[in-house]
Coordinates of C-alpha atoms in Angstrom, one line a residue:
M1356 CA 111.9 150.0 35.9
T1357 CA 112.9 148.5 38.4
V1358 CA 113.0 146.8 41.7
R1359 CA 116.3 147.3 44.1
L1360 CA 116.7 144.7 46.2
P1361 CA 118.9 143.7 49.1
L1362 CA 121.1 141.3 48.3
L1363 CA 122.9 139.3 51.3
P1364 CA 125.8 137.9 51.7
R1365 CA 126.7 134.0 49.9
W1366 CA 127.2 132.3 53.6
L1367 CA 123.7 133.5 55.2
R1368 CA 122.2 132.6 51.8
W1369 CA 123.3 129.3 51.5
S1370 CA 123.0 129.0 56.0
A1371 CA 119.2 129.5 55.0
V1372 CA 118.7 126.9 51.6
A1373 CA 120.3 124.5 54.6
L1374 CA 118.3 125.1 58.1
V1375 CA 114.7 125.1 55.5
G1376 CA 115.7 121.9 53.2
G1377 CA 117.2 120.7 56.9
F1378 CA 113.6 121.8 58.6
I1379 CA 112.1 119.7 56.2
F1380 CA 114.7 116.6 56.5
Y1381 CA 113.6 116.3 60.5
T1382 CA 110.0 116.6 59.6
S1383 CA 109.5 114.7 57.1
V1384 CA 112.5 111.9 57.7
V1385 CA 113.4 112.0 61.3
V1386 CA 110.0 112.7 62.6
A1387 CA 106.4 112.5 61.7
P1388 CA 104.4 115.5 62.0
P1389 CA 101.3 115.1 64.1
A1390 CA 97.9 114.3 62.9
T1391 CA 95.6 116.5 63.5
P1392 CA 91.8 117.2 63.8
I1393 CA 92.4 119.5 60.8
D1394 CA 94.2 116.6 58.9
D1395 CA 90.8 114.1 57.6
V1396 CA 88.5 117.6 56.4
K1397 CA 88.5 118.2 53.4
L1398 CA 87.7 121.8 52.4
T1399 CA 89.2 121.4 49.2
L1400 CA 90.5 118.7 46.4
I1401 CA 93.9 119.4 47.7
P1402 CA 94.3 117.5 51.5
L1403 CA 96.3 119.4 54.0
D1404 CA 99.3 117.3 53.5
K1405 CA 99.7 118.2 50.1
W1406 CA 99.2 121.3 50.6
R1407 CA 101.9 121.5 53.5
H1408 CA 104.5 119.8 50.7
L1409 CA 103.8 122.3 48.0
V1410 CA 103.8 125.2 50.9
A1411 CA 107.8 124.3 51.5
Y1412 CA 109.1 123.0 47.9
A1413 CA 108.2 126.5 46.9
A1414 CA 110.1 127.9 50.4
L1415 CA 113.0 125.0 49.5
A1416 CA 112.8 126.4 45.7
G1417 CA 112.7 130.1 47.1
T1418 CA 115.8 130.1 48.8
L1419 CA 117.4 128.5 46.3
V1420 CA 116.4 130.8 43.6
Y1421 CA 117.8 133.5 46.1
A1422 CA 120.7 131.5 46.5
T1423 CA 122.1 131.7 43.2
T1424 CA 120.9 134.9 42.2
D1425 CA 124.7 135.9 41.4
W1426 CA 125.5 133.0 39.5
S1427 CA 126.5 133.9 36.2
L1428 CA 124.7 131.0 34.5
E1429 CA 122.1 131.8 31.8
R1430 CA 118.6 132.1 33.5
R1431 CA 117.4 129.2 32.1
W1432 CA 119.9 127.1 33.0
T1433 CA 119.7 128.8 36.8
A1434 CA 115.8 128.1 36.6
L1435 CA 116.4 124.3 35.3
T1436 CA 119.5 123.9 38.3
V1437 CA 116.9 125.4 41.0
V1438 CA 114.0 123.4 40.7
A1439 CA 115.7 120.7 39.9
V1440 CA 117.5 120.5 43.1
A1441 CA 114.6 121.1 44.3
V1442 CA 112.4 118.0 42.8
L1443 CA 115.4 115.4 43.6
Y1444 CA 115.7 116.5 47.3
G1445 CA 112.0 116.0 47.7
I1446 CA 112.5 112.8 45.3
G1447 CA 114.9 112.0 47.9
I1448 CA 113.5 112.7 50.9
E1449 CA 111.0 110.2 49.8
V1450 CA 112.7 107.4 49.1
G1451 CA 114.0 107.9 52.4
Q1452 CA 110.9 107.9 53.9
S1453 CA 110.4 103.9 52.5
F1454 CA 113.0 103.2 54.9
R1455 CA 111.1 103.8 58.0
P1456 CA 108.8 102.0 58.9
D1457 CA 106.1 104.8 60.3
R1458 CA 106.0 106.3 57.0
Y1459 CA 106.3 105.1 53.2
L1460 CA 106.8 105.9 49.9
S1461 CA 104.0 108.8 48.1
L1462 CA 103.8 109.8 44.2
G1463 CA 101.2 112.3 45.3
D1464 CA 104.1 113.4 48.1
A1465 CA 106.4 113.3 45.2
Y1466 CA 104.4 115.3 42.9
A1467 CA 103.1 118.0 45.4
N1468 CA 106.8 118.7 45.9
A1469 CA 107.7 119.0 42.7
V1470 CA 104.8 121.6 41.6
G1471 CA 105.5 124.0 44.9
A1472 CA 109.6 123.7 43.5
L1473 CA 107.4 125.0 40.3
L1474 CA 106.2 127.9 41.8
V1475 CA 109.8 130.1 41.6
T1476 CA 109.9 129.6 37.3
P1477 CA 107.8 132.9 36.7
W1478 CA 110.5 133.9 39.4
Y1479 CA 113.1 134.0 36.2
L1480 CA 110.4 135.9 34.3
L1481 CA 110.5 138.8 37.0
R1482 CA 114.5 138.7 37.9
R1483 CA 115.3 141.5 34.8
Y1484 CA 113.0 143.9 36.6
V1485 CA 114.9 143.4 39.8
T1486 CA 118.8 144.8 40.7
F1487 CA 120.2 143.2 44.0
V1488 CA 122.8 145.5 45.9
D1489 CA 125.1 144.7 48.1
V1490 CA 123.7 145.0 51.4
R1491 CA 127.3 145.7 52.8
S1492 CA 127.7 147.9 50.4
G1493 CA 124.8 150.0 52.1
L1494 CA 126.4 149.6 55.7
R1495 CA 130.0 151.1 54.5

């Protein structure tokens, strides 16, 4: 059994990657996110700011997964490329923050970024059950 999913045009998929990457850059390097009262509350073992990193990099890796879905590389190489790009982007953001007087490089944030990027790896096990259908073919 396969599930049919729409495949948007390549330019739109890569625009989504750029949008998510740009949002991460803007909120991480250009401006510091405002402190909120909930930032100081410890609801779990993982602080809220680490959850934000995890979700942001899962979103980045997720858009990369969708953008690269038509690549002809082997599944493992595509997965490795997607995760590596997201992790390296996270490391680059952390290094970029070190040059800002109000920000700092955090290994904890870099680990949270990497864990978020790794959350997309189960997709590559499920991918064989998915068929992508070009949305333009449905418009004709």
